[in-house]
Short mmCIF file of C-alpha atoms and ligand atoms in Angstrom, two decimals:
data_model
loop_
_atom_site.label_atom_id
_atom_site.label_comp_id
_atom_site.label_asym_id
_atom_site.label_seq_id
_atom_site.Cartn_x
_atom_site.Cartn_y
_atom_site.Cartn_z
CA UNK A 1 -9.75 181.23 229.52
CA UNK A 2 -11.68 184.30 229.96
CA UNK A 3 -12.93 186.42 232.19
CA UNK A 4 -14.52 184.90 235.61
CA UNK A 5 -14.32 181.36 234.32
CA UNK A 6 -10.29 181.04 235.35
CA UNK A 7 -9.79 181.11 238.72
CA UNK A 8 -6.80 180.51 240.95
CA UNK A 9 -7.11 177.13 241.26
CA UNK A 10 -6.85 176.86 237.99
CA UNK A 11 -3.56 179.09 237.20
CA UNK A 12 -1.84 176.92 240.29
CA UNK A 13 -2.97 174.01 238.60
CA UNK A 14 -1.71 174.80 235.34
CA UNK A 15 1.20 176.81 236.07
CA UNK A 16 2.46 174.23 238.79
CA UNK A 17 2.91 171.87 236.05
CA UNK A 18 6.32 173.94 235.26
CA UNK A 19 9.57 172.42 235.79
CA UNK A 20 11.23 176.08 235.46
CA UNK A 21 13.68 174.24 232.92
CA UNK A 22 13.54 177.48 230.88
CA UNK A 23 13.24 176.30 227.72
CA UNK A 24 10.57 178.72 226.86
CA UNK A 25 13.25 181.77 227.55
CA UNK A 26 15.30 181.60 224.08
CA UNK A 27 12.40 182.46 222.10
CA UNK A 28 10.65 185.37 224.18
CA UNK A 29 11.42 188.89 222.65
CA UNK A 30 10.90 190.73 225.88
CA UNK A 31 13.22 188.64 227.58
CA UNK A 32 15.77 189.40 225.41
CA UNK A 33 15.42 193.14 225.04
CA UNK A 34 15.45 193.42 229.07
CA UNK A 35 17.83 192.19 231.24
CA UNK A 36 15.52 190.93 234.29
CA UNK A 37 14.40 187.42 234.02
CA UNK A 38 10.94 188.41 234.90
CA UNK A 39 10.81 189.62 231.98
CA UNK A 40 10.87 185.97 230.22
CA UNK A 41 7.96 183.62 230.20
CA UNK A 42 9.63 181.25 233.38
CA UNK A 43 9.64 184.95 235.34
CA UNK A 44 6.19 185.53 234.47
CA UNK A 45 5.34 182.45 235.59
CA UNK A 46 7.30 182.13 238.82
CA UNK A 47 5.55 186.33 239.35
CA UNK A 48 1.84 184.61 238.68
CA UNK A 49 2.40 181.64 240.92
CA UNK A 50 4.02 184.08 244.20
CA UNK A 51 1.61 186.42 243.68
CA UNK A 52 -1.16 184.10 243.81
CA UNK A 53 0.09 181.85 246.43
CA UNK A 54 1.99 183.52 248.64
CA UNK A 55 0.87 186.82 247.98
CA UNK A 56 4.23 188.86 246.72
CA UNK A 57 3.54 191.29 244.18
CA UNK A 58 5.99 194.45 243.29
CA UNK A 59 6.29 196.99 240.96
CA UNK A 60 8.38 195.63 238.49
CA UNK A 61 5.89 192.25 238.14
CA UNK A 62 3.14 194.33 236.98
CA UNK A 63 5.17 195.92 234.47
CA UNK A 64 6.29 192.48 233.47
CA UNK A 65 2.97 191.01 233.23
CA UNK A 66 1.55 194.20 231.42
CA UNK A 67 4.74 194.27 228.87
CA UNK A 68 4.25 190.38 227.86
CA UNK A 69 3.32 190.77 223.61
CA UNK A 70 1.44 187.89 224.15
CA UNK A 71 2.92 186.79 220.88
CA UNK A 72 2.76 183.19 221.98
CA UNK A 73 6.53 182.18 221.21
CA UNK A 74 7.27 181.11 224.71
CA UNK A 75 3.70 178.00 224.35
CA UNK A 76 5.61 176.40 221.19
CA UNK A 77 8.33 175.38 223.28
CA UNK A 78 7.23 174.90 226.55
CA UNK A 79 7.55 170.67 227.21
CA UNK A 80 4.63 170.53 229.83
CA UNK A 81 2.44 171.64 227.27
CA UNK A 82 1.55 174.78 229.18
CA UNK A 83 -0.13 178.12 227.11
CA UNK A 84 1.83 180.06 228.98
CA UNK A 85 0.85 183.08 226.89
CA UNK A 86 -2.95 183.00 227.96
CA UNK A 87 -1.98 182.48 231.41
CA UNK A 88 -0.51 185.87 231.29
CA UNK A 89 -3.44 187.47 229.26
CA UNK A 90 -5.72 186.24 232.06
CA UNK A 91 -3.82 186.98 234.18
CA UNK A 92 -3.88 190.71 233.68
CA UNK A 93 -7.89 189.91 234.02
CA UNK A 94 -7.19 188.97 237.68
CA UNK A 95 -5.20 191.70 238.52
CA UNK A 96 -7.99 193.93 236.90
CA UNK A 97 -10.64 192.38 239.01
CA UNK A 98 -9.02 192.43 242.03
CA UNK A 99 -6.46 194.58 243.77
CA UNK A 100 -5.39 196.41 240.48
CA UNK A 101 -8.61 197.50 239.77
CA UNK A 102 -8.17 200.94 238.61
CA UNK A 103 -11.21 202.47 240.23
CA UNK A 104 -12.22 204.63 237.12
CA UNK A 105 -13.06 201.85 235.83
CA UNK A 106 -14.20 199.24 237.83
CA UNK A 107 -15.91 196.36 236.25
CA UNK B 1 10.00 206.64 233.48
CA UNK B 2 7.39 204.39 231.41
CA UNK B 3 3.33 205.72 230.72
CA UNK B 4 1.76 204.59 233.67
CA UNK B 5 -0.65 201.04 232.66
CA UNK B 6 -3.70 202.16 234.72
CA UNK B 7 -3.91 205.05 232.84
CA UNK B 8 -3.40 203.53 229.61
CA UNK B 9 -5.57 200.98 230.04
CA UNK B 10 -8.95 203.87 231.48
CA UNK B 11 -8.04 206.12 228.43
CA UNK B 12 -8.64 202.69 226.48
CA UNK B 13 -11.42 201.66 228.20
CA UNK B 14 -12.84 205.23 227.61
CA UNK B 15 -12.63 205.53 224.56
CA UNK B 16 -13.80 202.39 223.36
CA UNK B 17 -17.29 203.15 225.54
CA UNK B 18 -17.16 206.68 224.09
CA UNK B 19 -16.28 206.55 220.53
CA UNK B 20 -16.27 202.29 219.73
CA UNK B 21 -12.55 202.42 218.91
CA UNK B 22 -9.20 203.19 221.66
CA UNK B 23 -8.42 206.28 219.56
CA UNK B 24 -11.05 208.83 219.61
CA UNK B 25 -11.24 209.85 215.77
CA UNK B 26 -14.09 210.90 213.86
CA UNK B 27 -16.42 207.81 212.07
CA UNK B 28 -15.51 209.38 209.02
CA UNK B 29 -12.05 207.92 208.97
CA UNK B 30 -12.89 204.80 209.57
CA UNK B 31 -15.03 204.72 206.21
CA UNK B 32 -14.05 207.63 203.80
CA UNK B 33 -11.07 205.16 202.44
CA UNK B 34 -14.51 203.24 200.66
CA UNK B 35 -15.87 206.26 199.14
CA UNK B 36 -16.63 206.14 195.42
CA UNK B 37 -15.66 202.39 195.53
CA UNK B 38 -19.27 201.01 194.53
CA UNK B 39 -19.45 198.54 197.43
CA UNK B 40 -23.07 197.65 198.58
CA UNK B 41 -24.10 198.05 201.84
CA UNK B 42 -26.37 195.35 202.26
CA UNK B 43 -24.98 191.78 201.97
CA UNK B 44 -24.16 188.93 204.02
CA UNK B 45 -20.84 189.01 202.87
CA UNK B 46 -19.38 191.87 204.31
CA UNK B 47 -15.67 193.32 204.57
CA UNK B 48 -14.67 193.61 208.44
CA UNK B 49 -12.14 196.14 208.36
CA UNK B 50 -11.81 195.98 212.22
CA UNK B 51 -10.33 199.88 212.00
CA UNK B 52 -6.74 198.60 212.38
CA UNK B 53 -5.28 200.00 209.21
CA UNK B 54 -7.42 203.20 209.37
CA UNK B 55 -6.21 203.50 213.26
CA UNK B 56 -2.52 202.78 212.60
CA UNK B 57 -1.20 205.97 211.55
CA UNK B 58 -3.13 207.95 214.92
CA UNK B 59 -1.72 205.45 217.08
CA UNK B 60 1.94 206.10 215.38
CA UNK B 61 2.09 209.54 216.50
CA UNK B 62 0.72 208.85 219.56
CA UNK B 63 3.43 205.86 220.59
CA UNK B 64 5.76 208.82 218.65
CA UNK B 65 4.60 211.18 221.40
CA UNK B 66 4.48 209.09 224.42
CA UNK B 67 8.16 207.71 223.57
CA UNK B 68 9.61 211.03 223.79
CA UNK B 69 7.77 211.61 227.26
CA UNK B 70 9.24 208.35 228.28
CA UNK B 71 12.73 209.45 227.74
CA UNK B 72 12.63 213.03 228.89
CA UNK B 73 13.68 214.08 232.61
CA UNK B 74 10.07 215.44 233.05
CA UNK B 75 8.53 212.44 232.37
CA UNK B 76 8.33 211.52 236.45
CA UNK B 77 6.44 214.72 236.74
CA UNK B 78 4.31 214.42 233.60
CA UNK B 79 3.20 210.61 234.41
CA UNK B 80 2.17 211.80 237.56
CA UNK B 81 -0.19 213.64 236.36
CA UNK B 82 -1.09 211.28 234.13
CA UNK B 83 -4.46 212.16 232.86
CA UNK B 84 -2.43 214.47 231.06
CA UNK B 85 -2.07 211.83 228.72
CA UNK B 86 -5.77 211.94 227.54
CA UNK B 87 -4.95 215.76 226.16
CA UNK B 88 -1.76 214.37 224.65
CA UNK B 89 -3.89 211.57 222.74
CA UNK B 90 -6.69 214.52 221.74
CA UNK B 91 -3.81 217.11 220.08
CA UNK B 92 -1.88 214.46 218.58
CA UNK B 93 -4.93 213.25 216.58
CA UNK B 94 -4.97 216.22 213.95
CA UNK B 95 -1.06 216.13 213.70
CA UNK B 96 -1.09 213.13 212.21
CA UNK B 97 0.34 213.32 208.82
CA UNK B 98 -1.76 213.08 205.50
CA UNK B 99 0.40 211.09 203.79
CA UNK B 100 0.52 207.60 206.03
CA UNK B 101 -3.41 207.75 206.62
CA UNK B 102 -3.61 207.51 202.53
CA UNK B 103 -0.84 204.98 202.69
CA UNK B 104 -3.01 202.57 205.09
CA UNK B 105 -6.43 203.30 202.96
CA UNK B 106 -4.31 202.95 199.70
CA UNK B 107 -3.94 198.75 201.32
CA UNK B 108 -7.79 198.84 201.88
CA UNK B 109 -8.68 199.62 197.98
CA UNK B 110 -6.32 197.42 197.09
CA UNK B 111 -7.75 194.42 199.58
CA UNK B 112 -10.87 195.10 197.61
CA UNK B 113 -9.56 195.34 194.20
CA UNK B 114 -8.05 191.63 194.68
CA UNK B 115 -11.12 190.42 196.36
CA UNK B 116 -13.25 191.57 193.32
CA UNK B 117 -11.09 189.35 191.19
CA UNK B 118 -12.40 186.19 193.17
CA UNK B 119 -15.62 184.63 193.05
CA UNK B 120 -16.87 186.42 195.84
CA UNK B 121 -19.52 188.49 196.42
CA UNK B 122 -18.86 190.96 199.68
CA UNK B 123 -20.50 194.43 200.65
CA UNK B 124 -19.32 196.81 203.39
CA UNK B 125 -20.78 198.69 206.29
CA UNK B 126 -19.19 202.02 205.84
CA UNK B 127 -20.27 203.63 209.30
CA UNK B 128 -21.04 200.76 210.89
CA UNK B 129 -17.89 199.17 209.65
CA UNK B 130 -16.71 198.17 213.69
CA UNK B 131 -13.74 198.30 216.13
CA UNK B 132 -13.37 194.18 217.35
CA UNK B 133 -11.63 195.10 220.37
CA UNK B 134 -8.32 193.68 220.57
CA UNK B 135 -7.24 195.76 222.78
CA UNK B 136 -9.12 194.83 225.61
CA UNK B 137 -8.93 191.34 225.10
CA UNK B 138 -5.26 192.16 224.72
CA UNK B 139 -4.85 194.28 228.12
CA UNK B 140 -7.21 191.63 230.03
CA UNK B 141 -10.12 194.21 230.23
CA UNK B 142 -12.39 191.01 229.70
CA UNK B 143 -15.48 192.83 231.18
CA UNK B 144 -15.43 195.30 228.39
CA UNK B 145 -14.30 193.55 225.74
CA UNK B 146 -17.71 190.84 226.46
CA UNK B 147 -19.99 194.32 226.62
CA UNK B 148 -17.84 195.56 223.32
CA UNK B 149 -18.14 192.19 221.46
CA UNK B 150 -21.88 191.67 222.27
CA UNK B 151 -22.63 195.08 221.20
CA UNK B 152 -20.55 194.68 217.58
CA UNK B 153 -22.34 190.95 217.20
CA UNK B 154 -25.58 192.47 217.76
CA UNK B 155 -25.26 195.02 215.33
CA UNK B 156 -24.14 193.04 212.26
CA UNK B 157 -27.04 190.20 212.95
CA UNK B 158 -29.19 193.10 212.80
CA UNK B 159 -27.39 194.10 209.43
CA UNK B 160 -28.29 190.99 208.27
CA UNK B 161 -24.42 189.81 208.13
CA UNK B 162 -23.80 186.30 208.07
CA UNK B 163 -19.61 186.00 207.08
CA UNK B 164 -16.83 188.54 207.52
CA UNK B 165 -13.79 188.69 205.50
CA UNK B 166 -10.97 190.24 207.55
CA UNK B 167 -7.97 192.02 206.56
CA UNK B 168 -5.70 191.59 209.34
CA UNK B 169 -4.53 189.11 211.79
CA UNK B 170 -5.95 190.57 214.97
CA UNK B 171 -9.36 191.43 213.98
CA UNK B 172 -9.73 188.19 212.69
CA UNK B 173 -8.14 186.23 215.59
CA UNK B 174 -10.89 187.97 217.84
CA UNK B 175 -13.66 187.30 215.23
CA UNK B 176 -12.84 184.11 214.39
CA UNK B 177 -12.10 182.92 217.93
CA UNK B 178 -12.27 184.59 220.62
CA UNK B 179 -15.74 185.69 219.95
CA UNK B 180 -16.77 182.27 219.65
CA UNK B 181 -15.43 181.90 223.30
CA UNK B 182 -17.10 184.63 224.94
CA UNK B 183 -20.34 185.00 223.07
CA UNK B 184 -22.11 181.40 223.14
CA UNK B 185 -24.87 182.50 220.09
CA UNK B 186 -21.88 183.69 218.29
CA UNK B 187 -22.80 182.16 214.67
CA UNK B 188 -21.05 184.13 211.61
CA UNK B 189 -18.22 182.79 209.23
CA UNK B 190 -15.34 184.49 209.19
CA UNK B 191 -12.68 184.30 206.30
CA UNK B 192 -9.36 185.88 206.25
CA UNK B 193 -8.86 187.71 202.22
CA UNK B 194 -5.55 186.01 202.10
CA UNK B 195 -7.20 182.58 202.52
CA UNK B 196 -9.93 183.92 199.92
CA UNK B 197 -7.08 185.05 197.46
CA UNK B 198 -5.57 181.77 197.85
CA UNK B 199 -8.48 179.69 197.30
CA UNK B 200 -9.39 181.72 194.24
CA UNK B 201 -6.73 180.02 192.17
CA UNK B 202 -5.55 183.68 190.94
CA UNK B 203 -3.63 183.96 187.58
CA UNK B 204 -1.22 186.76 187.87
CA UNK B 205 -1.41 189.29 185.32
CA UNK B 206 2.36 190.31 185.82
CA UNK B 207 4.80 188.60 186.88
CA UNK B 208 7.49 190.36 189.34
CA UNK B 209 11.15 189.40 189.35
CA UNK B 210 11.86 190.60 193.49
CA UNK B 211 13.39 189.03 195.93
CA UNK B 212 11.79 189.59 199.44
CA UNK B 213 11.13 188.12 202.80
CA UNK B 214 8.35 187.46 204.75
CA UNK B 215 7.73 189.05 208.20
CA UNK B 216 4.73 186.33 209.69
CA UNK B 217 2.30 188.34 212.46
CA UNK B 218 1.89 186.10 215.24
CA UNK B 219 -1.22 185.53 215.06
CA UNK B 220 -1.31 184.83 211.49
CA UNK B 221 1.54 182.46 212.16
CA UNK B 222 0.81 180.80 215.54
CA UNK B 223 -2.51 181.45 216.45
CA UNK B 224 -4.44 181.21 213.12
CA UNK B 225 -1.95 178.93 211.14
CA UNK B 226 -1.61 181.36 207.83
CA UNK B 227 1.57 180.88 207.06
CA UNK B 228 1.35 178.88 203.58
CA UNK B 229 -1.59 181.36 201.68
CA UNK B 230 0.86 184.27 201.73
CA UNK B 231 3.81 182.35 199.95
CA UNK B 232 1.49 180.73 197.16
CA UNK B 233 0.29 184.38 196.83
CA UNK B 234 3.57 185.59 196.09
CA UNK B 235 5.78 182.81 194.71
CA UNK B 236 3.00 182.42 192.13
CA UNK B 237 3.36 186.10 191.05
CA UNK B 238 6.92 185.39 190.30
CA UNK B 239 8.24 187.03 193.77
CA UNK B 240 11.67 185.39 194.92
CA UNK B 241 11.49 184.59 199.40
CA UNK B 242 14.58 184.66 201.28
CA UNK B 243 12.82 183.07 204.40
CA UNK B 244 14.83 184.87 207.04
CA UNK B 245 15.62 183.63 210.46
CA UNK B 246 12.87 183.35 212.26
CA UNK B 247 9.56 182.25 211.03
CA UNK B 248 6.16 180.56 210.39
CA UNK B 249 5.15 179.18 213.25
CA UNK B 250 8.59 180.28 215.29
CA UNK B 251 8.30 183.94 213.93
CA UNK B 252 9.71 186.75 216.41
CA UNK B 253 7.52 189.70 217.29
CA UNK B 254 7.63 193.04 215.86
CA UNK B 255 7.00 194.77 219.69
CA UNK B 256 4.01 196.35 218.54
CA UNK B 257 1.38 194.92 221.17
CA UNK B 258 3.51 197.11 224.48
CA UNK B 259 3.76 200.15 221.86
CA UNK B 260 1.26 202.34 224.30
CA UNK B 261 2.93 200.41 227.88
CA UNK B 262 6.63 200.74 227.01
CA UNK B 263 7.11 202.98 223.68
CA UNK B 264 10.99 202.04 224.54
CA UNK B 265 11.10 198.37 225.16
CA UNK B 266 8.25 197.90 221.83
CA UNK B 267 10.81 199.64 219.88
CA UNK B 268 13.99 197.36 221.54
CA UNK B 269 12.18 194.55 220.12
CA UNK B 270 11.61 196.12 216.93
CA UNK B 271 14.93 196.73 216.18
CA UNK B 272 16.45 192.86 216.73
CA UNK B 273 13.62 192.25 214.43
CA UNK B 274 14.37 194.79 211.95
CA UNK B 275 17.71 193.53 212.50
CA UNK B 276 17.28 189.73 211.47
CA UNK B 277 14.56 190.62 208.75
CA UNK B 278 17.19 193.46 206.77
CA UNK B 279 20.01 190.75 207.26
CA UNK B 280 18.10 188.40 204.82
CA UNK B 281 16.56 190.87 202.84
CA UNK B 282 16.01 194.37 202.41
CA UNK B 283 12.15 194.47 201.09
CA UNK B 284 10.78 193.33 203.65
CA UNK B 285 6.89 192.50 203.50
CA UNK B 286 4.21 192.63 206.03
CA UNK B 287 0.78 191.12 206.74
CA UNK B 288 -0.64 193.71 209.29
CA UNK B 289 -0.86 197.31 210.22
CA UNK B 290 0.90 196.93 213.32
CA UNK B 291 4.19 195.41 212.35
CA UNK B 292 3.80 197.97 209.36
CA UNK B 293 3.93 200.61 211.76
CA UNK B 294 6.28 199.34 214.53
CA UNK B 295 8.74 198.22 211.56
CA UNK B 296 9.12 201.40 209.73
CA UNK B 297 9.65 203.36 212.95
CA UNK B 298 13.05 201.51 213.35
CA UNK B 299 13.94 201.11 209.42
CA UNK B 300 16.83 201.62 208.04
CA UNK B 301 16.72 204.36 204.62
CA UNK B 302 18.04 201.64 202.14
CA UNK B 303 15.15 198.87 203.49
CA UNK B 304 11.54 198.91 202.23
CA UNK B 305 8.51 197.48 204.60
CA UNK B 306 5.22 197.22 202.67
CA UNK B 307 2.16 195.57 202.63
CA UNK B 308 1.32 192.34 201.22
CA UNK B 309 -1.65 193.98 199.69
CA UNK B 310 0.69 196.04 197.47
CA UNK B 311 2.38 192.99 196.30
CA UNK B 312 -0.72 191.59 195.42
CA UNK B 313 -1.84 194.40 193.96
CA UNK B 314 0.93 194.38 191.59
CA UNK B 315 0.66 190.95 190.40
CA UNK B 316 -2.49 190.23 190.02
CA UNK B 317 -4.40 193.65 189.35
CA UNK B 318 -4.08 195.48 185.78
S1 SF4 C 1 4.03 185.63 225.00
FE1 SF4 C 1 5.09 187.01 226.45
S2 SF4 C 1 6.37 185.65 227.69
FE2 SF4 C 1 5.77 184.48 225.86
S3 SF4 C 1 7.44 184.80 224.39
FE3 SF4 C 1 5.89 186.39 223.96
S4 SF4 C 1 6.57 188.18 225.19
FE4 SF4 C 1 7.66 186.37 226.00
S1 SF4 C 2 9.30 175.82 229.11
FE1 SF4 C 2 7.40 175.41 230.31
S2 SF4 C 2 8.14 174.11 232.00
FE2 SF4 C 2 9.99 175.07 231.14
S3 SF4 C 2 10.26 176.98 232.33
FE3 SF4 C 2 9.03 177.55 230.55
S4 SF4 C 2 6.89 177.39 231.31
FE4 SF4 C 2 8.19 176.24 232.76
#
């Protein structure tokens, strides 16, 4: 999942698959050191599928999103088998290559 | 108020085109740790250092730094003029102290010391010993971490380098895997020393009566499955583990990977680590710079965090 290869059809395809049972929220560090949800695994996924879909996006998702470890505690748990961690990682990429482009360094 | 992430992430980005690393230090650190060692420089076995434990105690004061900005009232004003943070990075760099950059070189020697006591053969690149870039595969800068990775593959082909052996567990997640993703010529082996050390069938030359536990890295644990190498290391050496809470494969993050983003919330979730590690333990022993580094800053004064390598180093080195 790197780079240009993911695209949104692919993180609604993927990310749909969640039942938002939260399963994946006992395990995430960041989750439990901050008391917003989005800053679990089911919050970063709900932030990745509204911001893709519908377009929302605030302030407080891209520090959620940018604040993920990435530690991959949330994927062991998750029951629809999704790598919830990359998601995130990638999508960081999007954000990158798109809207949050910091000009300086546009690539 | 917390660092603000585009700026973060340019300084990164800038410094990685500038100097090959996200801190911009001299190439002489990176190496001087291998001086009067003996290593070869030409060999196809080579020791990938990745920078990490040479990098670790510069990035310390740095997160030290960038904590305290986070907290004080200025910090609104400060992060808006956030390039600030670029001079911050630059003064820091010669404040940091003497004593922890021996510390993480100290691990190095002794990574090599064990290694000699296998069967294998390995050299080391000295100056053109390379950064992987974690960072930016970390932070989603995929652009310049594919320009970054072809550049490093390019340059040990052309040193004739056919396997790495790494030394911690980012470095060789992104060498092992992720540069097989992105680069599709991508052809070298690449060995972690623990899994060398534990396929050497070792025979300890002291035994040492501790009890300890085990702090698994992530991606040691769940991305690269090393979980069982460190243990045989240890146990064989006579080394008691108290296997705390949570580990292996369900192991809990020390915070380090947000220490640059959120100084505050990195060291939040170092401290309900610290907290369930110390409970079972209090020598508590790490596989990776990182966790050294993000550990220690929330230890307590009666709880030890060290490297595996000095473990080793104990047991099975005169
Ligand atoms: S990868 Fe991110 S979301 Fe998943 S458990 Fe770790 S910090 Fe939480
Ligand atoms: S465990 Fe999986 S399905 Fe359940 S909320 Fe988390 S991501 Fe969604």
């Amino acid at each position: 999942m790197f780079g240009e290869r993911i695209s949104e059809e692919v993180f609604m395809r993927e990310l749909l698959k969640c039942s938002f049972c939260g399963f994946c929220e006992w395990v995430c560090p960041t989750l439990k050191a901050e008391e917003s949800r989005l800053y679990g695994p089911r919050g970063r996924v709900n932030i990745i599928i509204f911001a893709i879909k519908d377009g929302v996006w605030t302030d407080l998702g891209l520090r959620s999103i940018f604040n993920c470890l990435v530690c991959g505690a949330c994927n062991t748990q998750c029951p629809a088998g999704i790598k919830i961690s990359e998601y995130i990682r990638s999508f960081r990429y999007y954000l990158i290559s798109r809207e949050f482009r910091p000009c300086f360094i546009a690539k | 108020m917390a660092p603000p992430i585009k700026e973060i992430l340019r300084i990164i980005v800038e410094n990685v085109i500038r100097v090959g690393m996200p801190i911009p230090v001299s190439r002489r650190v990176v190496f001087k740790w291998a001086e009067g060692l003996g290593l070869k420089k030409n060999s196809e076995t080579i020791l990938f250092t990745g920078t990490l434990y040479q990098l670790v105690p510069y990035i310390t004061s740095i997160v030290g730094r960038l904590e305290s900005i986070e907290k004080s009232k200025l910090s609104s004003l400060l992060m808006s003029f956030g390039a600030k943070l670029s001079g911050i990075a630059d003064r820091l760099l010669v404040r940091t102290p003497r004593g922890e950059i021996e510390r993480q070189y100290e691990v190095l020697r002794r990574i090599v010391a064990l290694l000699k006591k296998t069967d294998t053969r390995f050299g080391y690149l000295y100056e053109d010993d390379m950064y992987s870039g974690a960072l930016l595969y970390d932070m989603g800068l995929d652009n310049y971490f594919r320009e970054h990775a072809e550049k490093v593959y390019d340059r040990l082909k052309d040193l004739g380098v056919e396997t790495l052996i790494t030394v911690d567990p980012h470095t060789t997640y992104i060498m092992k895997e992720v540069y097989r993703e992105v680069l599709p010529r991508y052809s070298l082996k690449v060995k972690n020393y623990l899994e060398v050390l534990s396929s050497s069938d070792l025979t300890p030359y002291r035994i040492i009566r501790k009890d300890v536990t085990i702090h698994d890295p992530c991606y040691y644990a769940r991305y690269l499955k090393i979980v069982e190498e460190p243990r045989k290391l240890l146990r064989s050496g006579g080394i008691n583990i108290i296997e705390a809470n949570r580990v292996r494969e369900l192991t809990f993050c020390c915070g380090g990977p947000i220490e640059s983003i959120s100084p505050t919330l990195s060291r939040s979730v170092a401290l309900m680590r610290m907290d369930e590690l110390s409970t079972s333990c209090k020598n508590i022993v790490v596989m990776c710079p990182i966790c050294y580094a993000n550990l220690s800053r929330v230890k307590a004064v009666d709880t030890n965090v060290d490297d595996i390598s000095n473990y080793l180093y104990s047991i099975y080195c005169e």
